[in-house]
Amino acid sequence: MALRAAADVKADFERRMGRPATVVARAPGRVNIIGEHTDYNEGFVFPMALEQCTWVAAAPRTDGQVRVVAAELNDEQQWPRGGWSKQGFPGWTNYVAGVETLVGALRPGAPGADVLIASDVPVGSGLSSSAALEVSTALAFAALGGVTLEGQPLADLARRAEHEYAHVPCGIMDQYVSVLARRAHAFLLDCRSRTWEHVPLQLGDAVVLVVNSGVRHALASGEYAVRQKQCQAAVAYFRQRNPAVRALRDVTSADVEAHRRQLESLVAARARHVTTEDERTRAAAAALRKGDLETLGRLLYASHESLRRDYEVSCPELDLLVDIVRGVPGAYGARMTGGGFGGCIVAIVKQTAVPAVTEAVRARYDAAGHGPSYAIVTQPGPGAALEFRA
Ligand code: GLA
């Protein structure tokens, strides 16, 4: 499937709005290679940006109105600048209006806008379409308002919009990688210090394959917040013994094992996932640096098992997809990626094995009535950017 370019979005804007766009911005979705449900525990994550982006074209309006067309959704909404109220608007508007309000507050008196949103990031697939939407619209509104917004402040504003307007208590991974990623590199982020490293994604004869289960996930469903509370319960337990413990980042898997019987069993299982996942994430970055794909692959399988058994955020469809990949010669490893409960798996497989994987998925997954699934081979794309300014 051909991906959009800035010229396509500009032309689409002009066709729909009857005048040229003055800014065009884009922000990528992401796939998390490893480091799941560790960001809000102040641990490590290791995602990469996708080549698939959400694009925003916009032009100022003098009447103070904000009119937004969401091309993929065939929807359109309008509200007075800074005057959005949740009543009556569908879900996607929360993100856009949240960003519009937050960026508008940086420069009172910013103009209204006509906005077109067009996206190549699949929605509800655990590939961070929401972060891509927040970051791309933030870049466009900032450019229209003459506000400089980039790097960490841009990622932080996007995340604030998700918390305060979409009411999803997400961690920092998605917005940070969407803003700060580098082409051909994975992004190792320390979610406590908020420092990062771009690690070259050199996979030799292998590729990153993302397989979408076709099961839509919804983070707002409440399970995400429940996991956060269980992690906090584990932190409270360890802090009583050591006041220096501020997050599960400060606890090792050996600590969890040693205290397993004193912890409530679900809390122990959640803490075991988070602490072992942090250890796996650092090991995975080290393995990638050495080009050791066997180890990287094993870590992916172990991550999936931990998410399935201890964190309980997988689902039968994701488990089946991982199993299918495991059975194909030339596959190094696979795991569910993103928040869970649906969405995608990420797999590292030999390029020559891609047809065998997609055939096995068709035969064992789609033919069994799941899906429809689809697979994309993807490479690490660059972080968000303003692509055009008149
Ligand atoms: C979602 C959240 C992220 C992260 C992942 C799980 O994508 O937005 O912050 O917590 O789930 O790793």
Short mmCIF file of C-alpha atoms and ligand atoms in Angstrom, two decimals:
data_model
loop_
_atom_site.label_atom_id
_atom_site.label_comp_id
_atom_site.label_asym_id
_atom_site.label_seq_id
_atom_site.Cartn_x
_atom_site.Cartn_y
_atom_site.Cartn_z
CA MET A 1 0.00 0.00 0.00
CA ALA A 2 1.59 3.29 -1.10
CA LEU A 3 2.07 5.77 1.72
CA ARG A 4 1.01 9.39 1.44
CA ALA A 5 3.45 12.21 0.76
CA ALA A 6 3.13 15.90 1.68
CA ALA A 7 2.03 16.75 -1.88
CA ASP A 8 -0.91 14.32 -1.67
CA VAL A 9 -2.15 15.87 1.55
CA LYS A 10 -1.74 19.40 0.20
CA ALA A 11 -3.72 18.54 -2.92
CA ASP A 12 -6.43 16.83 -0.87
CA PHE A 13 -6.73 19.90 1.38
CA GLU A 14 -7.11 22.22 -1.58
CA ARG A 15 -9.74 19.99 -3.16
CA ARG A 16 -11.82 19.83 0.01
CA MET A 17 -11.36 23.36 1.36
CA GLY A 18 -11.14 25.27 -1.92
CA ARG A 19 -7.95 27.08 -0.93
CA PRO A 20 -4.32 26.09 -0.38
CA ALA A 21 -2.92 24.77 2.89
CA THR A 22 -0.30 26.95 4.55
CA VAL A 23 1.19 24.22 6.72
CA VAL A 24 1.58 20.46 6.42
CA ALA A 25 2.85 18.33 9.29
CA ARG A 26 3.27 14.62 9.86
CA ALA A 27 3.90 12.34 12.83
CA PRO A 28 4.57 8.60 12.75
CA GLY A 29 2.88 5.74 14.56
CA ARG A 30 5.20 3.33 16.32
CA VAL A 31 5.79 -0.31 16.92
CA ASN A 32 7.28 -1.27 20.24
CA ILE A 33 10.02 -3.86 19.78
CA ILE A 34 10.17 -4.60 23.51
CA GLY A 35 9.55 -2.90 26.86
CA GLU A 36 5.79 -3.19 27.36
CA HIS A 37 3.94 -1.60 30.27
CA THR A 38 7.25 -0.38 31.64
CA ASP A 39 6.98 3.32 30.76
CA TYR A 40 4.57 4.26 33.56
CA ASN A 41 6.80 2.28 35.91
CA GLU A 42 9.70 4.61 35.04
CA GLY A 43 11.54 1.81 33.26
CA PHE A 44 12.87 1.28 29.73
CA VAL A 45 11.09 0.99 26.39
CA PHE A 46 12.55 0.14 22.99
CA PRO A 47 10.18 1.15 20.19
CA MET A 48 10.77 2.42 16.66
CA ALA A 49 8.75 4.86 14.57
CA LEU A 50 6.80 3.43 11.66
CA GLU A 51 6.99 4.76 8.13
CA GLN A 52 3.19 5.10 8.43
CA CYS A 53 2.25 8.62 9.54
CA THR A 54 -0.71 10.79 10.36
CA TRP A 55 -0.71 13.89 8.18
CA VAL A 56 -2.26 17.26 8.92
CA ALA A 57 -2.73 20.08 6.43
CA ALA A 58 -4.10 23.39 7.67
CA ALA A 59 -4.69 27.04 6.87
CA PRO A 60 -5.73 29.91 9.19
CA ARG A 61 -9.28 31.27 9.39
CA THR A 62 -10.15 34.77 10.42
CA ASP A 63 -13.50 33.96 12.07
CA GLY A 64 -11.99 32.12 15.04
CA GLN A 65 -13.59 28.82 14.07
CA VAL A 66 -11.73 25.52 13.98
CA ARG A 67 -13.08 23.16 11.36
CA VAL A 68 -11.54 19.70 11.19
CA VAL A 69 -12.10 17.07 8.53
CA ALA A 70 -10.99 13.52 9.38
CA ALA A 71 -10.55 11.93 5.95
CA GLU A 72 -10.35 8.26 6.98
CA LEU A 73 -13.36 8.57 9.25
CA ASN A 74 -15.46 10.54 6.80
CA ASP A 75 -16.26 12.91 9.62
CA GLU A 76 -16.10 16.64 10.18
CA GLN A 77 -16.41 18.76 13.33
CA GLN A 78 -16.29 22.48 14.07
CA TRP A 79 -15.89 24.48 17.27
CA PRO A 80 -14.86 28.01 18.26
CA ARG A 81 -11.10 28.30 18.93
CA GLY A 82 -10.32 27.20 22.49
CA GLY A 83 -14.03 26.70 23.09
CA TRP A 84 -14.41 22.98 22.59
CA SER A 85 -16.69 21.15 24.95
CA LYS A 86 -16.90 17.39 25.01
CA GLN A 87 -20.66 17.16 24.59
CA GLY A 88 -21.76 15.93 21.23
CA PHE A 89 -18.36 15.21 19.72
CA PRO A 90 -17.07 11.76 18.81
CA GLY A 91 -13.89 10.33 20.35
CA TRP A 92 -11.26 11.49 17.86
CA THR A 93 -12.25 15.12 18.45
CA ASN A 94 -11.06 14.86 22.07
CA TYR A 95 -7.48 14.48 20.91
CA VAL A 96 -7.57 17.23 18.32
CA ALA A 97 -9.50 19.74 20.41
CA GLY A 98 -7.31 18.95 23.42
CA VAL A 99 -4.21 19.73 21.41
CA GLU A 100 -5.83 22.82 19.88
CA THR A 101 -6.71 24.15 23.34
CA LEU A 102 -3.26 23.44 24.81
CA VAL A 103 -1.36 24.93 21.86
CA GLY A 104 -3.78 27.88 21.78
CA ALA A 105 -2.97 28.60 25.43
CA LEU A 106 0.69 29.04 24.46
CA ARG A 107 -0.26 31.96 22.28
CA PRO A 108 -3.56 33.66 22.99
CA GLY A 109 -4.91 35.31 19.87
CA ALA A 110 -3.87 32.50 17.53
CA PRO A 111 -6.16 32.25 14.48
CA GLY A 112 -8.90 29.75 13.81
CA ALA A 113 -8.15 27.06 11.26
CA ASP A 114 -9.33 24.73 8.57
CA VAL A 115 -7.69 21.37 9.18
CA LEU A 116 -7.51 18.14 7.21
CA ILE A 117 -6.35 14.95 8.91
CA ALA A 118 -5.33 12.00 6.76
CA SER A 119 -3.68 8.97 8.26
CA ASP A 120 -1.77 5.87 7.17
CA VAL A 121 -1.57 4.58 10.76
CA PRO A 122 -4.19 1.89 11.41
CA VAL A 123 -6.53 2.96 14.24
CA GLY A 124 -7.05 0.77 17.31
CA SER A 125 -4.18 -1.54 16.40
CA GLY A 126 -1.70 -0.76 19.15
CA LEU A 127 0.45 1.23 16.70
CA SER A 128 -0.14 4.56 18.43
CA SER A 129 -2.49 6.23 16.04
CA SER A 130 -3.48 8.51 18.93
CA ALA A 131 0.05 9.77 19.57
CA ALA A 132 0.50 10.31 15.82
CA LEU A 133 -2.74 12.32 15.77
CA GLU A 134 -1.79 14.42 18.79
CA VAL A 135 1.74 15.17 17.64
CA SER A 136 0.86 15.98 14.02
CA THR A 137 -2.00 18.29 14.99
CA ALA A 138 0.17 19.97 17.66
CA LEU A 139 2.84 20.69 15.04
CA ALA A 140 0.26 22.13 12.65
CA PHE A 141 -1.54 24.31 15.24
CA ALA A 142 1.81 25.56 16.56
CA ALA A 143 2.98 26.49 13.06
CA LEU A 144 -0.30 28.33 12.36
CA GLY A 145 -0.02 30.21 15.64
CA GLY A 146 3.63 31.11 15.14
CA VAL A 147 4.63 29.08 18.21
CA THR A 148 7.89 27.12 18.31
CA LEU A 149 7.05 23.66 19.62
CA GLU A 150 9.43 20.74 19.13
CA GLY A 151 11.33 18.00 20.92
CA GLN A 152 10.34 17.10 24.47
CA PRO A 153 7.92 20.01 25.02
CA LEU A 154 6.02 18.84 21.93
CA ALA A 155 5.88 15.24 23.20
CA ASP A 156 4.84 16.40 26.67
CA LEU A 157 2.04 18.59 25.32
CA ALA A 158 0.75 15.73 23.17
CA ARG A 159 0.69 13.41 26.16
CA ARG A 160 -1.09 16.03 28.26
CA ALA A 161 -3.82 16.18 25.63
CA GLU A 162 -4.24 12.41 25.88
CA HIS A 163 -4.47 12.53 29.69
CA GLU A 164 -6.63 15.61 30.11
CA TYR A 165 -8.90 15.49 27.08
CA ALA A 166 -9.04 11.84 25.98
CA HIS A 167 -8.76 10.64 29.60
CA VAL A 168 -6.32 7.85 28.78
CA PRO A 169 -3.66 7.68 31.52
CA CYS A 170 -0.90 6.61 29.10
CA GLY A 171 2.85 6.61 29.74
CA ILE A 172 5.36 8.63 27.73
CA MET A 173 6.54 6.07 25.17
CA ASP A 174 4.25 6.78 22.24
CA GLN A 175 4.54 10.55 22.09
CA TYR A 176 8.30 10.50 22.74
CA VAL A 177 9.09 8.06 19.96
CA SER A 178 6.70 9.79 17.54
CA VAL A 179 8.54 13.09 18.11
CA LEU A 180 12.13 11.99 18.68
CA ALA A 181 12.66 8.88 16.53
CA ARG A 182 15.40 8.69 13.93
CA ARG A 183 15.26 6.92 10.57
CA ALA A 184 16.88 3.45 10.53
CA HIS A 185 17.18 3.45 14.33
CA ALA A 186 15.28 1.99 17.24
CA PHE A 187 14.71 4.29 20.21
CA LEU A 188 15.86 3.22 23.67
CA LEU A 189 14.11 5.49 26.16
CA ASP A 190 14.77 5.67 29.87
CA CYS A 191 11.36 6.76 31.11
CA ARG A 192 12.70 7.99 34.45
CA SER A 193 15.51 10.27 33.33
CA ARG A 194 13.76 10.91 30.00
CA THR A 195 17.01 10.40 28.16
CA TRP A 196 17.27 8.25 25.07
CA GLU A 197 19.61 6.59 22.68
CA HIS A 198 19.16 5.94 18.97
CA VAL A 199 20.30 2.36 18.36
CA PRO A 200 20.91 1.42 14.70
CA LEU A 201 18.40 -1.24 13.70
CA GLN A 202 20.80 -3.50 11.83
CA LEU A 203 19.03 -6.78 11.30
CA GLY A 204 21.20 -8.29 8.57
CA ASP A 205 19.06 -10.75 6.64
CA ALA A 206 16.02 -10.14 8.87
CA VAL A 207 13.15 -7.63 8.88
CA VAL A 208 10.57 -6.27 11.30
CA LEU A 209 7.19 -7.75 10.46
CA VAL A 210 4.04 -6.36 12.04
CA VAL A 211 0.96 -8.58 11.86
CA ASN A 212 -2.35 -6.98 12.71
CA SER A 213 -4.77 -9.40 14.41
CA GLY A 214 -7.78 -7.41 13.27
CA VAL A 215 -8.95 -7.35 16.90
CA ARG A 216 -9.38 -3.73 17.92
CA HIS A 217 -8.07 -2.72 21.29
CA ALA A 218 -9.31 0.10 23.47
CA LEU A 219 -7.01 1.36 26.21
CA ALA A 220 -9.75 3.47 27.67
CA SER A 221 -11.53 0.25 28.60
CA GLY A 222 -10.18 0.48 32.11
CA GLU A 223 -7.84 -2.52 32.26
CA TYR A 224 -4.88 -0.23 31.58
CA ALA A 225 -5.65 1.86 34.67
CA VAL A 226 -6.22 -1.32 36.71
CA ARG A 227 -2.68 -2.51 35.80
CA GLN A 228 -1.26 0.85 36.87
CA LYS A 229 -2.97 0.53 40.27
CA GLN A 230 -1.61 -2.99 40.75
CA CYS A 231 1.89 -1.72 39.99
CA GLN A 232 1.40 1.07 42.53
CA ALA A 233 0.32 -1.50 45.12
CA ALA A 234 3.60 -3.35 44.55
CA VAL A 235 5.53 -0.08 44.89
CA ALA A 236 3.75 0.71 48.17
CA TYR A 237 4.75 -2.69 49.53
CA PHE A 238 8.43 -2.32 48.61
CA ARG A 239 8.56 1.30 49.76
CA GLN A 240 7.53 0.26 53.27
CA ARG A 241 10.72 -1.77 53.37
CA ASN A 242 12.89 0.69 51.51
CA PRO A 243 11.79 4.35 51.32
CA ALA A 244 14.07 4.89 48.31
CA VAL A 245 11.69 2.84 46.12
CA ARG A 246 9.65 5.28 44.03
CA ALA A 247 8.56 3.07 41.15
CA LEU A 248 8.92 -0.54 40.01
CA ARG A 249 12.04 0.70 38.25
CA ASP A 250 13.70 0.53 41.68
CA VAL A 251 12.76 -3.12 42.22
CA THR A 252 14.46 -6.15 40.63
CA SER A 253 12.86 -9.41 39.58
CA ALA A 254 14.90 -11.06 42.36
CA ASP A 255 13.22 -8.72 44.90
CA VAL A 256 9.81 -9.70 43.58
CA GLU A 257 10.68 -13.39 43.77
CA ALA A 258 11.98 -13.02 47.33
CA HIS A 259 8.74 -11.30 48.47
CA ARG A 260 6.33 -13.26 46.31
CA ARG A 261 4.50 -14.87 49.21
CA GLN A 262 3.93 -11.59 51.05
CA LEU A 263 2.45 -9.87 47.99
CA GLU A 264 -1.08 -10.39 46.84
CA SER A 265 -0.76 -12.94 44.02
CA LEU A 266 -1.99 -10.70 41.16
CA VAL A 267 0.20 -7.85 42.38
CA ALA A 268 3.20 -10.20 42.48
CA ALA A 269 2.51 -11.36 38.94
CA ARG A 270 2.20 -7.79 37.61
CA ALA A 271 5.42 -6.78 39.37
CA ARG A 272 7.18 -9.85 38.02
CA HIS A 273 6.24 -8.86 34.48
CA VAL A 274 7.39 -5.26 34.85
CA THR A 275 10.71 -6.09 36.50
CA THR A 276 11.61 -8.92 34.13
CA GLU A 277 10.49 -6.84 31.14
CA ASP A 278 12.84 -4.03 32.15
CA GLU A 279 15.67 -6.55 32.33
CA ARG A 280 14.71 -7.99 28.93
CA THR A 281 14.53 -4.54 27.35
CA ARG A 282 18.06 -3.65 28.32
CA ALA A 283 19.26 -7.10 27.24
CA ALA A 284 17.46 -6.68 23.90
CA ALA A 285 19.20 -3.38 23.18
CA ALA A 286 22.55 -5.00 24.00
CA ALA A 287 21.75 -7.98 21.74
CA LEU A 288 20.79 -5.68 18.88
CA ARG A 289 24.02 -3.72 19.23
CA LYS A 290 25.92 -7.01 18.85
CA GLY A 291 23.75 -8.16 15.96
CA ASP A 292 22.68 -11.16 18.04
CA LEU A 293 19.23 -11.81 16.59
CA GLU A 294 18.86 -15.22 18.23
CA THR A 295 19.00 -13.60 21.67
CA LEU A 296 16.80 -10.70 20.60
CA GLY A 297 14.21 -13.15 19.28
CA ARG A 298 14.24 -15.23 22.47
CA LEU A 299 13.66 -12.06 24.48
CA LEU A 300 10.63 -11.23 22.32
CA TYR A 301 9.07 -14.65 22.94
CA ALA A 302 9.79 -14.33 26.67
CA SER A 303 8.19 -10.87 26.71
CA HIS A 304 5.05 -12.25 25.12
CA GLU A 305 4.84 -15.08 27.61
CA SER A 306 5.21 -12.62 30.48
CA LEU A 307 2.53 -10.30 29.07
CA ARG A 308 0.22 -13.25 28.54
CA ARG A 309 0.70 -15.06 31.82
CA ASP A 310 1.76 -12.44 34.38
CA TYR A 311 0.37 -9.18 33.05
CA GLU A 312 -2.68 -10.73 31.36
CA VAL A 313 -2.99 -8.18 28.58
CA SER A 314 -2.80 -10.57 25.63
CA CYS A 315 -5.74 -12.33 23.98
CA PRO A 316 -6.17 -15.71 22.22
CA GLU A 317 -5.77 -14.14 18.77
CA LEU A 318 -2.40 -12.55 19.64
CA ASP A 319 -1.24 -15.79 21.29
CA LEU A 320 -2.16 -17.73 18.17
CA LEU A 321 -0.29 -15.33 15.89
CA VAL A 322 2.86 -15.58 18.02
CA ASP A 323 2.55 -19.39 17.96
CA ILE A 324 2.18 -19.39 14.19
CA VAL A 325 5.33 -17.29 13.77
CA ARG A 326 7.22 -19.57 16.16
CA GLY A 327 6.49 -22.54 13.92
CA VAL A 328 8.01 -21.00 10.78
CA PRO A 329 11.71 -21.70 10.11
CA GLY A 330 13.56 -18.38 9.83
CA ALA A 331 11.55 -16.63 12.55
CA TYR A 332 13.71 -15.26 15.38
CA GLY A 333 10.99 -14.07 17.72
CA ALA A 334 7.58 -12.45 18.12
CA ARG A 335 5.40 -10.83 20.74
CA MET A 336 2.26 -8.75 21.14
CA THR A 337 3.07 -5.05 20.87
CA GLY A 338 1.42 -1.99 22.42
CA GLY A 339 -1.12 -1.88 25.22
CA GLY A 340 -2.61 -5.30 24.41
CA PHE A 341 -6.10 -6.86 24.30
CA GLY A 342 -5.88 -6.91 20.51
CA GLY A 343 -3.91 -5.00 17.91
CA CYS A 344 -0.66 -6.31 16.51
CA ILE A 345 2.23 -8.62 17.06
CA VAL A 346 5.77 -7.63 16.11
CA ALA A 347 8.10 -10.31 14.75
CA ILE A 348 11.74 -10.42 13.70
CA VAL A 349 12.00 -12.86 10.81
CA LYS A 350 14.42 -13.61 8.00
CA GLN A 351 13.38 -11.70 4.91
CA THR A 352 13.19 -14.99 3.01
CA ALA A 353 10.72 -16.34 5.60
CA VAL A 354 8.18 -13.51 5.21
CA PRO A 355 6.09 -15.32 2.56
CA ALA A 356 6.01 -18.48 4.70
CA VAL A 357 4.84 -16.46 7.73
CA THR A 358 2.09 -14.67 5.83
CA GLU A 359 0.96 -17.97 4.28
CA ALA A 360 0.91 -19.66 7.69
CA VAL A 361 -1.12 -16.76 9.11
CA ARG A 362 -3.59 -17.05 6.24
CA ALA A 363 -3.93 -20.80 6.65
CA ARG A 364 -4.11 -21.02 10.44
CA TYR A 365 -5.47 -17.64 11.51
CA ASP A 366 -7.73 -16.18 8.83
CA ALA A 367 -8.98 -19.56 7.64
CA ALA A 368 -9.99 -20.36 11.24
CA GLY A 369 -12.31 -17.37 11.16
CA HIS A 370 -10.12 -14.83 12.93
CA GLY A 371 -9.05 -11.53 11.51
CA PRO A 372 -8.95 -10.35 8.85
CA SER A 373 -5.24 -10.04 9.57
CA TYR A 374 -2.66 -8.27 7.50
CA ALA A 375 1.10 -8.10 7.67
CA ILE A 376 3.42 -5.20 6.96
CA VAL A 377 7.19 -5.24 6.68
CA THR A 378 8.34 -1.95 8.09
CA GLN A 379 11.53 -0.01 8.71
CA PRO A 380 12.24 2.60 11.35
CA GLY A 381 10.97 5.92 10.05
CA PRO A 382 11.97 9.45 11.15
CA GLY A 383 10.27 11.41 13.94
CA ALA A 384 7.55 14.01 13.38
CA ALA A 385 8.21 17.09 11.26
CA LEU A 386 6.63 20.13 9.73
CA GLU A 387 6.90 19.23 6.04
CA PHE A 388 5.61 22.43 4.48
CA ARG A 389 5.07 26.03 5.44
CA ALA A 390 3.92 28.68 2.97
C1 GLA B 1 0.04 2.23 25.44
C2 GLA B 1 0.44 3.49 26.19
C3 GLA B 1 1.95 3.53 26.39
C4 GLA B 1 2.45 2.22 27.02
C5 GLA B 1 1.89 1.01 26.28
C6 GLA B 1 2.24 -0.29 26.95
O1 GLA B 1 0.56 2.25 24.14
O2 GLA B 1 0.05 4.62 25.46
O3 GLA B 1 2.30 4.63 27.17
O4 GLA B 1 2.13 2.17 28.38
O5 GLA B 1 0.49 1.08 26.13
O6 GLA B 1 3.61 -0.52 26.90
#
